[in-house]
Amino acid sequence: MIVKALKKGHTLQTEDGREILGPDATKGERTRVRILDEAAALASESGIGAVTLGPLAERLGMSKSGLFAHFKSKEALQVEVLMRAAERFTEVVIAPIRAEKDKPKRLGMFFENWLDWIEHPGLGSGKGGCPILAAHFEYDDVPGPVRDQAAKHNGEFYDLIRRLVAVALPHADQDAMVAAIDGLGLSHLLRVRLMGDKKARAHTMQAFEALLKNPPLKGA
Amino acid sequence: MIVKALKKGHTLQTEDGREILGPDATKGERTRVRILDEAAALASESGIGAVTLGPLAERLGMSKSGLFAHFKSKEALQVEVLMRAAERFTEVVIAPIRAEKDKPKRLGMFFENWLDWIEHPGLGSGKGGCPILAAHFEYDDVPGPVRDQAAKHNGEFYDLIRRLVAVALPHADQDAMVAAIDGLGLSHLLRVRLMGDKKARAHTMQAFEALLKNPPLKGA
DNA sequence: GTCTGAATAGCACGACCGTTCGTTTTATTC
DNA sequence: GAATAAAACGAACGGTCGTGCTATTCAGAC
């Protein structure tokens, strides 16, 4: 459970002290955030497709209909869960790297943060994986708003990598680097979560460092 | 629809002429194969989780109960679908590369065959993606027989890559190469299927060739 | 305090899920 | 052909799904 305080007049905070809602937030808004956080934890454990009203309501200690009233549909809820997870991703993985001014080091810092996230996304329980990545594969062939949202996130993610590469390794081919870096993360996820490979991190990092040393070159 | 013939006395064949069942196969065995092929096509389009009795029975023009009688449970059906898809994968991606005797070329041939499969797995409709890969991400955190089967496939797949690398690039670090190659395929899948990126193949191949030219080295 | 609207609960619905069972149809063997 | 086994069907089960309704409770403004 991420959310601690609920009372009005107090600032709503999470375990790591982030401020979500100001002191004058209405109760509905507070519950909404609570729902989204719990739903993200559920999605993290069992995939976005497992975010269903009944079990989610039970985890929250509220009724299905009370929960449902906060969203127009289940699909809308799922899309918002993805957005919420993306927020957390930005806070945990992306925001901290701005402190690093050395560009190549910044790229490396991003990659390690990302691997940390893949291993332990900051979404409650601590048990599950990244729901956004899971959604990418779950909905890559299923048209609809969930897929659209997933594609949007992935596009922004690729842009981020491309920018990091552009300033860190100006001579490298950016698109090929995006493919290689993105791939290392995806493969890392499978080796950690599906295979339970204890050495996954070492192998991933070795491949990453070799990639930085000899990147695919522009126009090659 | 893959299966053409059903009558006994004739050899059961698929569109591409593979022989599945001999001429003395019982009717139940024939139907079983027909079910598995159709289920694989369905899984390819919408994921293994979408392989449900009702819709599958309708696509087959048979009753839910008639279908169900061939398997002890839905989970057993899903596991068999994965096994069937893995068979196809072996036939389409792996078997042909034995013809190539030059080891480095064989590795490249495997990779291109794999990309072809990712773009158009040979599983019916032609519309969907690879159900095995989808299952890896769908079930990476969901314990049970489906996950176990998926992990088994992935383990064998990694072994295959490792062997191909070992003979093609003996000086390269095999585990890091597995991570890099597996990753390029996974990322390719997202860029093709989720993002609809027309240039995905060019970027993937550029990264792959750069990887072959400067692979991560042993003990580095 | 009272009032008012927001927030939640309770209940019911139709649809679909996997599964079971008894019956009927269809293959296969004699 | 008849006899027997295999296969498929149809109906029904208990369960869960998402989603409407209406009623109740509760929080916030006066």
Short mmCIF file of C-alpha atoms (C1' of nucleotides) in Angstrom, two decimals:
data_model
loop_
_atom_site.label_atom_id
_atom_site.label_comp_id
_atom_site.label_asym_id
_atom_site.label_seq_id
_atom_site.Cartn_x
_atom_site.Cartn_y
_atom_site.Cartn_z
CA MET A 1 0.00 0.00 0.00
CA ILE A 2 1.51 3.25 -1.08
CA VAL A 3 -0.82 5.90 0.28
CA LYS A 4 -0.60 6.69 3.97
CA ALA A 5 -2.72 9.70 4.87
CA LEU A 6 -6.27 10.30 3.84
CA LYS A 7 -7.61 12.99 6.14
CA LYS A 8 -8.32 16.34 4.69
CA GLY A 9 -6.21 19.21 5.91
CA HIS A 10 -3.16 17.05 5.71
CA THR A 11 -1.11 16.74 2.60
CA LEU A 12 -1.52 13.32 1.06
CA GLN A 13 1.82 11.59 0.92
CA THR A 14 3.27 8.31 -0.15
CA GLU A 15 5.84 6.14 1.58
CA ASP A 16 8.67 7.93 -0.12
CA GLY A 17 7.27 11.34 0.77
CA ARG A 18 6.04 12.44 -2.62
CA GLU A 19 3.24 14.91 -2.49
CA ILE A 20 0.27 13.84 -4.54
CA LEU A 21 -2.60 15.99 -3.49
CA GLY A 22 -2.64 19.36 -1.80
CA PRO A 23 -4.36 19.92 1.54
CA ASP A 24 -7.55 21.15 -0.09
CA ALA A 25 -8.16 18.10 -2.22
CA THR A 26 -11.64 16.70 -2.12
CA LYS A 27 -12.28 13.25 -0.79
CA GLY A 28 -13.17 11.88 -4.19
CA GLU A 29 -9.82 12.96 -5.55
CA ARG A 30 -8.04 11.26 -2.67
CA THR A 31 -9.91 8.02 -3.19
CA ARG A 32 -9.23 8.23 -6.88
CA VAL A 33 -5.51 8.34 -6.26
CA ARG A 34 -5.78 5.53 -3.78
CA ILE A 35 -7.62 3.43 -6.35
CA LEU A 36 -5.07 4.16 -9.04
CA ASP A 37 -2.17 3.23 -6.78
CA GLU A 38 -3.75 -0.03 -5.73
CA ALA A 39 -4.71 -0.78 -9.33
CA ALA A 40 -1.13 -0.14 -10.41
CA ALA A 41 0.08 -2.57 -7.78
CA LEU A 42 -2.41 -5.14 -9.02
CA ALA A 43 -1.43 -4.54 -12.64
CA SER A 44 2.18 -4.90 -11.61
CA GLU A 45 1.53 -8.32 -10.16
CA SER A 46 -0.79 -9.79 -12.76
CA GLY A 47 -0.88 -7.53 -15.80
CA ILE A 48 -3.19 -4.76 -16.83
CA GLY A 49 -5.74 -7.28 -18.03
CA ALA A 50 -6.12 -8.50 -14.46
CA VAL A 51 -7.25 -5.09 -13.26
CA THR A 52 -10.89 -6.02 -12.74
CA LEU A 53 -13.46 -4.32 -10.58
CA GLY A 54 -14.28 -7.05 -8.11
CA PRO A 55 -10.83 -8.01 -6.81
CA LEU A 56 -9.66 -4.42 -6.93
CA ALA A 57 -12.63 -3.29 -4.85
CA GLU A 58 -11.94 -5.98 -2.30
CA ARG A 59 -8.29 -4.97 -1.94
CA LEU A 60 -9.47 -1.43 -1.35
CA GLY A 61 -12.16 -2.41 1.11
CA MET A 62 -14.88 -0.78 -0.91
CA SER A 63 -17.73 -1.83 -3.13
CA LYS A 64 -17.48 -2.55 -6.82
CA SER A 65 -20.02 0.12 -7.67
CA GLY A 66 -18.41 2.69 -5.42
CA LEU A 67 -15.16 2.09 -7.17
CA PHE A 68 -16.70 2.05 -10.60
CA ALA A 69 -18.33 5.43 -10.03
CA HIS A 70 -14.90 7.05 -10.24
CA PHE A 71 -14.39 5.99 -13.83
CA LYS A 72 -16.56 5.88 -16.87
CA SER A 73 -15.52 2.39 -17.82
CA LYS A 74 -13.01 -0.31 -17.04
CA GLU A 75 -10.98 0.62 -20.08
CA ALA A 76 -10.75 4.20 -18.86
CA LEU A 77 -9.52 2.90 -15.54
CA GLN A 78 -6.88 0.78 -17.23
CA VAL A 79 -5.67 3.70 -19.29
CA GLU A 80 -5.37 5.84 -16.17
CA VAL A 81 -3.45 3.10 -14.42
CA LEU A 82 -0.95 3.13 -17.26
CA MET A 83 -0.66 6.91 -16.99
CA ARG A 84 -0.12 6.68 -13.25
CA ALA A 85 2.57 4.03 -13.69
CA ALA A 86 4.23 6.24 -16.30
CA GLU A 87 4.29 9.11 -13.79
CA ARG A 88 6.03 6.91 -11.29
CA PHE A 89 8.43 5.78 -13.98
CA THR A 90 9.35 9.36 -14.74
CA GLU A 91 9.90 10.15 -11.08
CA VAL A 92 11.95 7.07 -10.31
CA VAL A 93 13.91 6.44 -13.49
CA ILE A 94 14.13 9.68 -15.44
CA ALA A 95 14.03 12.59 -13.01
CA PRO A 96 17.12 11.60 -10.99
CA ILE A 97 19.44 11.43 -13.99
CA ARG A 98 19.26 15.19 -14.52
CA ALA A 99 21.61 15.55 -11.58
CA GLU A 100 24.37 13.91 -13.64
CA LYS A 101 25.92 16.50 -15.92
CA ASP A 102 28.37 14.24 -17.75
CA LYS A 103 26.41 13.03 -20.76
CA PRO A 104 27.85 9.54 -21.23
CA LYS A 105 27.54 8.93 -17.50
CA ARG A 106 23.96 10.17 -17.67
CA LEU A 107 23.15 7.56 -20.30
CA GLY A 108 24.66 4.87 -18.09
CA MET A 109 22.78 6.15 -15.07
CA PHE A 110 19.53 6.04 -16.97
CA PHE A 111 20.15 2.48 -18.04
CA GLU A 112 20.93 1.29 -14.52
CA ASN A 113 17.89 3.09 -13.14
CA TRP A 114 15.82 1.39 -15.78
CA LEU A 115 17.16 -2.03 -14.88
CA ASP A 116 16.37 -1.28 -11.23
CA TRP A 117 12.83 -0.40 -12.22
CA ILE A 118 12.47 -3.56 -14.29
CA GLU A 119 13.60 -5.62 -11.33
CA HIS A 120 11.58 -3.70 -8.73
CA PRO A 121 9.15 -1.13 -10.08
CA GLY A 122 8.11 1.30 -7.37
CA LEU A 123 4.48 0.30 -7.45
CA GLY A 124 3.38 -1.03 -4.11
CA SER A 125 3.70 -4.68 -3.33
CA GLY A 126 7.27 -4.97 -4.53
CA LYS A 127 6.44 -8.34 -6.02
CA GLY A 128 5.33 -7.56 -9.52
CA GLY A 129 6.85 -6.23 -12.71
CA CYS A 130 6.39 -3.15 -14.83
CA PRO A 131 2.77 -2.99 -16.02
CA ILE A 132 3.61 -0.70 -18.91
CA LEU A 133 6.04 -3.11 -20.48
CA ALA A 134 3.64 -5.96 -19.89
CA ALA A 135 0.89 -3.97 -21.57
CA HIS A 136 3.10 -3.39 -24.60
CA PHE A 137 3.20 -7.09 -25.32
CA GLU A 138 -0.30 -7.85 -24.08
CA TYR A 139 -1.89 -5.26 -26.35
CA ASP A 140 0.56 -4.99 -29.25
CA ASP A 141 -2.00 -6.63 -31.50
CA VAL A 142 -5.20 -5.61 -29.73
CA PRO A 143 -6.50 -2.26 -31.02
CA GLY A 144 -8.16 0.09 -28.59
CA PRO A 145 -7.41 2.86 -26.10
CA VAL A 146 -5.11 0.72 -23.95
CA ARG A 147 -2.92 -0.09 -26.90
CA ASP A 148 -2.91 3.54 -28.00
CA GLN A 149 -1.78 4.65 -24.57
CA ALA A 150 0.91 1.98 -24.50
CA ALA A 151 2.19 3.03 -27.92
CA LYS A 152 2.28 6.65 -26.77
CA HIS A 153 4.41 5.76 -23.78
CA ASN A 154 6.75 3.67 -25.86
CA GLY A 155 7.18 6.46 -28.38
CA GLU A 156 8.11 8.92 -25.67
CA PHE A 157 10.46 6.37 -24.19
CA TYR A 158 12.24 5.91 -27.51
CA ASP A 159 12.55 9.67 -27.89
CA LEU A 160 14.14 9.82 -24.47
CA ILE A 161 16.74 7.19 -25.31
CA ARG A 162 17.42 8.84 -28.65
CA ARG A 163 18.12 12.20 -26.99
CA LEU A 164 20.35 10.63 -24.36
CA VAL A 165 22.32 8.84 -27.06
CA ALA A 166 22.56 11.92 -29.26
CA VAL A 167 24.40 13.92 -26.62
CA ALA A 168 26.38 11.04 -25.13
CA LEU A 169 27.56 9.41 -28.36
CA PRO A 170 27.09 11.89 -31.18
CA HIS A 171 28.81 9.64 -33.70
CA ALA A 172 26.54 6.69 -33.02
CA ASP A 173 23.48 5.81 -35.06
CA GLN A 174 20.62 6.82 -32.83
CA ASP A 175 17.94 4.51 -34.16
CA ALA A 176 20.12 1.44 -33.99
CA MET A 177 21.15 2.44 -30.47
CA VAL A 178 17.52 2.75 -29.44
CA ALA A 179 16.91 -0.76 -30.75
CA ALA A 180 19.92 -2.16 -28.91
CA ILE A 181 19.30 -0.41 -25.58
CA ASP A 182 15.57 -1.03 -25.55
CA GLY A 183 16.25 -4.65 -26.38
CA LEU A 184 18.72 -5.11 -23.56
CA GLY A 185 16.10 -3.92 -21.08
CA LEU A 186 13.40 -6.17 -22.50
CA SER A 187 15.64 -9.19 -22.50
CA HIS A 188 16.77 -8.35 -18.99
CA LEU A 189 13.15 -8.40 -17.86
CA LEU A 190 12.62 -11.90 -19.19
CA ARG A 191 15.85 -13.25 -17.78
CA VAL A 192 15.09 -11.80 -14.35
CA ARG A 193 11.35 -12.29 -14.05
CA LEU A 194 10.60 -15.31 -16.21
CA MET A 195 13.86 -17.24 -15.92
CA GLY A 196 14.95 -16.14 -12.45
CA ASP A 197 18.51 -15.80 -13.71
CA LYS A 198 20.71 -14.48 -10.90
CA LYS A 199 23.46 -13.48 -13.29
CA ALA A 200 21.15 -11.56 -15.59
CA ARG A 201 22.33 -8.17 -14.44
CA ALA A 202 25.99 -8.96 -15.03
CA HIS A 203 25.29 -10.22 -18.54
CA THR A 204 23.10 -7.25 -19.36
CA MET A 205 25.69 -4.78 -18.15
CA GLN A 206 28.45 -6.47 -20.03
CA ALA A 207 26.50 -6.26 -23.26
CA PHE A 208 25.64 -2.64 -22.50
CA GLU A 209 29.21 -1.63 -21.92
CA ALA A 210 30.36 -3.37 -25.06
CA LEU A 211 27.65 -1.46 -26.88
CA LEU A 212 28.87 1.87 -25.55
CA LYS A 213 32.44 1.04 -26.49
CA ASN A 214 31.56 -0.02 -30.04
CA PRO A 215 28.22 1.48 -30.95
CA PRO A 216 26.62 1.14 -34.38
CA LEU A 217 27.86 4.11 -36.37
CA LYS A 218 25.91 6.59 -38.40
CA GLY A 219 25.54 5.74 -42.05
CA ALA A 220 27.30 2.44 -41.58
CA MET B 1 -7.30 -22.02 -41.43
CA ILE B 2 -4.30 -24.28 -41.74
CA VAL B 3 -5.69 -27.76 -42.01
CA LYS B 4 -7.14 -28.85 -45.33
CA ALA B 5 -8.01 -32.52 -45.37
CA LEU B 6 -9.97 -34.39 -42.74
CA LYS B 7 -11.06 -37.64 -44.32
CA LYS B 8 -9.47 -40.78 -43.11
CA GLY B 9 -7.39 -42.64 -45.63
CA HIS B 10 -5.89 -39.42 -46.80
CA THR B 11 -2.81 -37.95 -45.19
CA LEU B 12 -3.64 -34.85 -43.21
CA GLN B 13 -1.74 -31.93 -44.62
CA THR B 14 -1.41 -28.24 -44.02
CA GLU B 15 -1.26 -25.42 -46.54
CA ASP B 16 2.47 -25.69 -46.81
CA GLY B 17 2.37 -29.43 -47.29
CA ARG B 18 3.65 -30.57 -43.92
CA GLU B 19 2.46 -33.97 -42.90
CA ILE B 20 0.90 -34.01 -39.47
CA LEU B 21 -0.96 -37.24 -39.16
CA GLY B 22 -0.57 -40.49 -41.00
CA PRO B 23 -3.40 -42.03 -43.03
CA ASP B 24 -4.51 -44.26 -40.17
CA ALA B 25 -5.02 -41.52 -37.64
CA THR B 26 -8.27 -41.61 -35.75
CA LYS B 27 -10.81 -38.87 -36.13
CA GLY B 28 -10.24 -37.58 -32.64
CA GLU B 29 -6.57 -37.04 -33.34
CA ARG B 30 -7.39 -35.13 -36.48
CA THR B 31 -9.80 -32.84 -34.72
CA ARG B 32 -7.32 -32.34 -31.97
CA VAL B 33 -4.76 -31.03 -34.39
CA ARG B 34 -7.36 -28.84 -36.03
CA ILE B 35 -8.27 -27.37 -32.65
CA LEU B 36 -4.65 -26.72 -31.76
CA ASP B 37 -3.98 -24.96 -35.05
CA GLU B 38 -7.01 -22.75 -34.75
CA ALA B 39 -6.20 -22.03 -31.12
CA ALA B 40 -2.67 -21.08 -32.09
CA ALA B 41 -4.05 -18.67 -34.66
CA LEU B 42 -6.34 -17.17 -32.01
CA ALA B 43 -3.50 -16.92 -29.51
CA SER B 44 -1.42 -15.29 -32.18
CA GLU B 45 -4.02 -12.57 -32.67
CA SER B 46 -5.04 -11.87 -29.10
CA GLY B 47 -2.65 -13.62 -26.74
CA ILE B 48 -2.80 -16.97 -25.02
CA GLY B 49 -5.12 -15.54 -22.37
CA ALA B 50 -7.72 -14.98 -25.07
CA VAL B 51 -7.83 -18.67 -25.94
CA THR B 52 -11.24 -19.34 -24.41
CA LEU B 53 -13.63 -22.17 -25.12
CA GLY B 54 -16.61 -20.26 -26.49
CA PRO B 55 -15.02 -18.16 -29.23
CA LEU B 56 -12.64 -20.95 -30.17
CA ALA B 57 -15.50 -23.41 -30.55
CA GLU B 58 -17.35 -20.98 -32.77
CA ARG B 59 -14.34 -20.46 -35.02
CA LEU B 60 -14.13 -24.22 -35.36
CA GLY B 61 -17.83 -24.66 -35.98
CA MET B 62 -18.21 -27.04 -33.10
CA SER B 63 -19.69 -27.02 -29.64
CA LYS B 64 -17.91 -25.84 -26.52
CA SER B 65 -18.35 -29.18 -24.83
CA GLY B 66 -17.22 -31.14 -27.85
CA LEU B 67 -14.10 -29.07 -27.94
CA PHE B 68 -13.51 -29.27 -24.23
CA ALA B 69 -13.70 -33.05 -24.27
CA HIS B 70 -10.34 -33.14 -26.06
CA PHE B 71 -8.55 -31.55 -23.13
CA LYS B 72 -8.75 -31.98 -19.43
CA SER B 73 -8.84 -28.27 -18.73
CA LYS B 74 -8.42 -24.89 -20.34
CA GLU B 75 -4.94 -24.58 -18.91
CA ALA B 76 -3.94 -27.90 -20.47
CA LEU B 77 -5.22 -26.61 -23.78
CA GLN B 78 -3.18 -23.42 -23.44
CA VAL B 79 -0.04 -25.36 -22.66
CA GLU B 80 -0.55 -27.54 -25.71
CA VAL B 81 -1.09 -24.49 -27.87
CA LEU B 82 2.28 -23.20 -26.74
CA MET B 83 3.87 -26.52 -27.57
CA ARG B 84 2.26 -26.53 -30.99
CA ALA B 85 3.49 -23.00 -31.67
CA ALA B 86 6.97 -24.04 -30.57
CA GLU B 87 6.87 -26.91 -33.07
CA ARG B 88 6.04 -24.50 -35.84
CA PHE B 89 8.79 -22.20 -34.65
CA THR B 90 11.30 -25.01 -34.90
CA GLU B 91 10.17 -25.93 -38.39
CA VAL B 92 10.10 -22.40 -39.73
CA VAL B 93 12.97 -20.67 -37.96
CA ILE B 94 15.42 -23.29 -36.78
CA ALA B 95 15.27 -26.26 -39.12
CA PRO B 96 16.20 -24.36 -42.32
CA ILE B 97 19.43 -22.93 -40.94
CA ARG B 98 21.07 -26.35 -40.82
CA ALA B 99 21.51 -26.06 -44.57
CA GLU B 100 23.99 -23.24 -44.04
CA LYS B 101 27.37 -24.70 -43.21
CA ASP B 102 29.26 -21.45 -42.65
CA LYS B 103 28.84 -20.79 -38.93
CA PRO B 104 28.77 -16.99 -38.88
CA LYS B 105 26.37 -16.98 -41.82
CA ARG B 106 24.25 -19.51 -39.98
CA LEU B 107 23.92 -17.16 -37.02
CA GLY B 108 22.86 -14.36 -39.34
CA MET B 109 20.40 -16.65 -41.11
CA PHE B 110 18.88 -17.64 -37.82
CA PHE B 111 18.46 -14.02 -36.82
CA GLU B 112 16.77 -13.04 -40.07
CA ASN B 113 14.48 -16.06 -39.91
CA TRP B 114 13.57 -15.03 -36.38
CA LEU B 115 12.76 -11.49 -37.47
CA ASP B 116 10.59 -12.91 -40.24
CA TRP B 117 8.77 -15.02 -37.68
CA ILE B 118 8.28 -12.04 -35.37
CA GLU B 119 6.80 -10.07 -38.23
CA HIS B 120 4.72 -12.95 -39.62
CA PRO B 121 4.60 -16.08 -37.52
CA GLY B 122 3.37 -19.02 -39.56
CA LEU B 123 0.25 -19.55 -37.53
CA GLY B 124 -2.84 -19.16 -39.63
CA SER B 125 -4.45 -15.81 -40.09
CA GLY B 126 -1.23 -13.98 -40.79
CA LYS B 127 -2.45 -11.07 -38.73
CA GLY B 128 -1.16 -11.83 -35.26
CA GLY B 129 2.15 -12.08 -33.49
CA CYS B 130 4.12 -14.82 -31.82
CA PRO B 131 2.04 -16.28 -28.98
CA ILE B 132 5.08 -17.67 -27.20
CA LEU B 133 6.77 -14.34 -26.85
CA ALA B 134 3.49 -12.76 -25.80
CA ALA B 135 3.06 -15.48 -23.19
CA HIS B 136 6.52 -14.76 -21.80
CA PHE B 137 5.49 -11.28 -20.82
CA GLU B 138 1.89 -12.13 -20.01
CA TYR B 139 2.87 -14.84 -17.57
CA ASP B 140 6.31 -13.80 -16.37
CA ASP B 141 4.84 -13.06 -12.94
CA VAL B 142 1.91 -15.49 -12.93
CA PRO B 143 2.92 -18.89 -11.58
CA GLY B 144 1.35 -21.97 -13.07
CA PRO B 145 1.76 -24.49 -15.87
CA VAL B 146 1.55 -21.88 -18.63
CA ARG B 147 4.40 -19.91 -17.14
CA ASP B 148 6.44 -23.07 -16.65
CA GLN B 149 5.98 -24.03 -20.27
CA ALA B 150 6.93 -20.54 -21.38
CA ALA B 151 10.07 -20.59 -19.26
CA LYS B 152 11.00 -23.97 -20.70
CA HIS B 153 10.74 -22.64 -24.25
CA ASN B 154 12.74 -19.56 -23.43
CA GLY B 155 15.46 -21.63 -21.82
CA GLU B 156 15.77 -23.81 -24.90
CA PHE B 157 15.78 -20.73 -27.07
CA TYR B 158 18.65 -19.21 -25.10
CA ASP B 159 20.59 -22.44 -25.38
CA LEU B 160 20.12 -22.36 -29.12
CA ILE B 161 21.46 -18.82 -29.43
CA ARG B 162 24.34 -19.65 -27.13
CA ARG B 163 25.37 -22.60 -29.30
CA LEU B 164 25.11 -20.60 -32.50
CA VAL B 165 27.26 -17.87 -31.00
CA ALA B 166 29.80 -20.31 -29.60
CA VAL B 167 30.66 -21.69 -33.03
CA ALA B 168 30.24 -18.47 -34.98
CA LEU B 169 32.14 -16.12 -32.65
CA PRO B 170 34.22 -18.25 -30.29
CA HIS B 171 35.92 -15.22 -28.77
CA ALA B 172 32.65 -13.52 -27.86
CA ASP B 173 31.03 -13.73 -24.43
CA GLN B 174 28.13 -16.05 -24.98
CA ASP B 175 25.83 -14.89 -22.21
CA ALA B 176 26.17 -11.23 -23.11
CA MET B 177 25.55 -12.13 -26.73
CA VAL B 178 22.40 -14.00 -25.79
CA ALA B 179 21.20 -10.91 -23.98
CA ALA B 180 21.98 -8.64 -26.90
CA ILE B 181 20.51 -10.85 -29.62
CA ASP B 182 17.40 -11.80 -27.67
CA GLY B 183 16.91 -8.12 -26.89
CA LEU B 184 17.15 -7.05 -30.51
CA GLY B 185 14.38 -9.48 -31.40
CA LEU B 186 12.14 -8.35 -28.56
CA SER B 187 12.63 -4.70 -29.35
CA HIS B 188 12.02 -5.43 -33.01
CA LEU B 189 8.70 -6.97 -32.10
CA LEU B 190 7.55 -3.84 -30.30
CA ARG B 191 8.76 -1.49 -32.99
CA VAL B 192 7.01 -3.50 -35.69
CA ARG B 193 3.82 -4.60 -33.96
CA LEU B 194 3.14 -1.90 -31.40
CA MET B 195 4.69 1.12 -33.08
CA GLY B 196 4.19 0.15 -36.72
CA ASP B 197 7.67 1.43 -37.52
CA LYS B 198 8.42 0.78 -41.21
CA LYS B 199 12.14 1.25 -40.70
CA ALA B 200 12.33 -1.16 -37.78
CA ARG B 201 14.01 -3.89 -39.76
CA ALA B 202 16.76 -1.62 -41.04
CA HIS B 203 17.51 -0.36 -37.53
CA THR B 204 17.46 -3.84 -36.06
CA MET B 205 19.80 -5.18 -38.72
CA GLN B 206 22.19 -2.30 -38.34
CA ALA B 207 22.44 -2.92 -34.61
CA PHE B 208 22.85 -6.64 -35.23
CA GLU B 209 25.68 -6.19 -37.70
CA ALA B 210 27.44 -3.78 -35.39
CA LEU B 211 27.09 -6.39 -32.68
CA LEU B 212 28.67 -9.08 -34.84
CA LYS B 213 31.53 -6.78 -35.77
CA ASN B 214 32.27 -5.78 -32.16
CA PRO B 215 30.78 -8.37 -29.87
CA PRO B 216 31.17 -8.28 -26.09
CA LEU B 217 34.33 -10.26 -25.37
CA LYS B 218 34.89 -13.08 -22.95
CA GLY B 219 36.10 -12.04 -19.53
CA ALA B 220 35.89 -8.39 -20.44
"C1'" DG C 1 -26.51 22.69 14.13
"C1'" DT C 2 -28.86 22.33 8.87
"C1'" DC C 3 -28.58 21.75 4.08
"C1'" DT C 4 -26.73 20.04 -0.22
"C1'" DG C 5 -24.17 17.65 -3.17
"C1'" DA C 6 -20.59 14.37 -3.53
"C1'" DA C 7 -19.26 9.76 -2.43
"C1'" DT C 8 -20.33 5.20 -1.66
"C1'" DA C 9 -23.20 1.04 -1.02
"C1'" DG C 10 -26.62 -2.31 -2.42
"C1'" DC C 11 -28.79 -4.76 -5.74
"C1'" DA C 12 -29.90 -6.58 -10.19
"C1'" DC C 13 -29.04 -7.31 -15.11
"C1'" DG C 14 -27.20 -9.75 -19.02
"C1'" DA C 15 -23.13 -11.71 -20.89
"C1'" DC C 16 -19.55 -14.83 -20.72
"C1'" DC C 17 -16.49 -17.95 -18.27
"C1'" DG C 18 -14.91 -23.15 -17.44
"C1'" DT C 19 -16.91 -27.36 -16.47
"C1'" DT C 20 -20.13 -31.39 -15.97
"C1'" DC C 21 -23.48 -34.65 -17.58
"C1'" DG C 22 -26.72 -37.29 -20.21
"C1'" DT C 23 -27.91 -37.91 -24.87
"C1'" DT C 24 -27.27 -38.34 -29.65
"C1'" DT C 25 -24.65 -38.78 -33.60
"C1'" DT C 26 -20.85 -40.59 -36.02
"C1'" DA C 27 -16.65 -43.83 -36.75
"C1'" DT C 28 -14.73 -47.98 -36.52
"C1'" DT C 29 -14.74 -53.04 -35.98
"C1'" DC C 30 -16.81 -57.35 -36.63
"C1'" DG D 1 -25.65 -55.13 -42.02
"C1'" DA D 2 -25.12 -55.28 -36.32
"C1'" DA D 3 -22.37 -54.16 -32.26
"C1'" DT D 4 -19.42 -51.23 -29.92
"C1'" DA D 5 -16.61 -47.44 -29.03
"C1'" DA D 6 -15.45 -42.68 -29.93
"C1'" DA D 7 -16.82 -38.13 -30.67
"C1'" DA D 8 -19.76 -34.31 -30.57
"C1'" DC D 9 -23.84 -32.02 -28.92
"C1'" DG D 10 -27.15 -29.28 -25.93
"C1'" DA D 11 -28.42 -27.77 -21.76
"C1'" DA D 12 -27.35 -26.43 -17.40
"C1'" DC D 13 -24.37 -25.36 -13.28
"C1'" DG D 14 -22.08 -21.88 -10.32
"C1'" DG D 15 -19.09 -18.17 -10.83
"C1'" DT D 16 -17.29 -13.69 -12.33
"C1'" DC D 17 -17.31 -10.09 -15.40
"C1'" DG D 18 -18.71 -4.93 -16.50
"C1'" DT D 19 -22.27 -1.85 -15.92
"C1'" DG D 20 -26.57 0.37 -14.87
"C1'" DC D 21 -29.92 1.95 -11.30
"C1'" DT D 22 -31.59 3.75 -6.65
"C1'" DA D 23 -30.88 4.52 -1.97
"C1'" DT D 24 -28.03 5.76 1.69
"C1'" DT D 25 -24.25 7.89 4.01
"C1'" DC D 26 -21.14 11.33 4.71
"C1'" DA D 27 -18.22 15.52 4.00
"C1'" DG D 28 -17.99 20.44 3.48
"C1'" DA D 29 -20.26 25.25 3.31
"C1'" DC D 30 -23.20 28.11 5.62
#
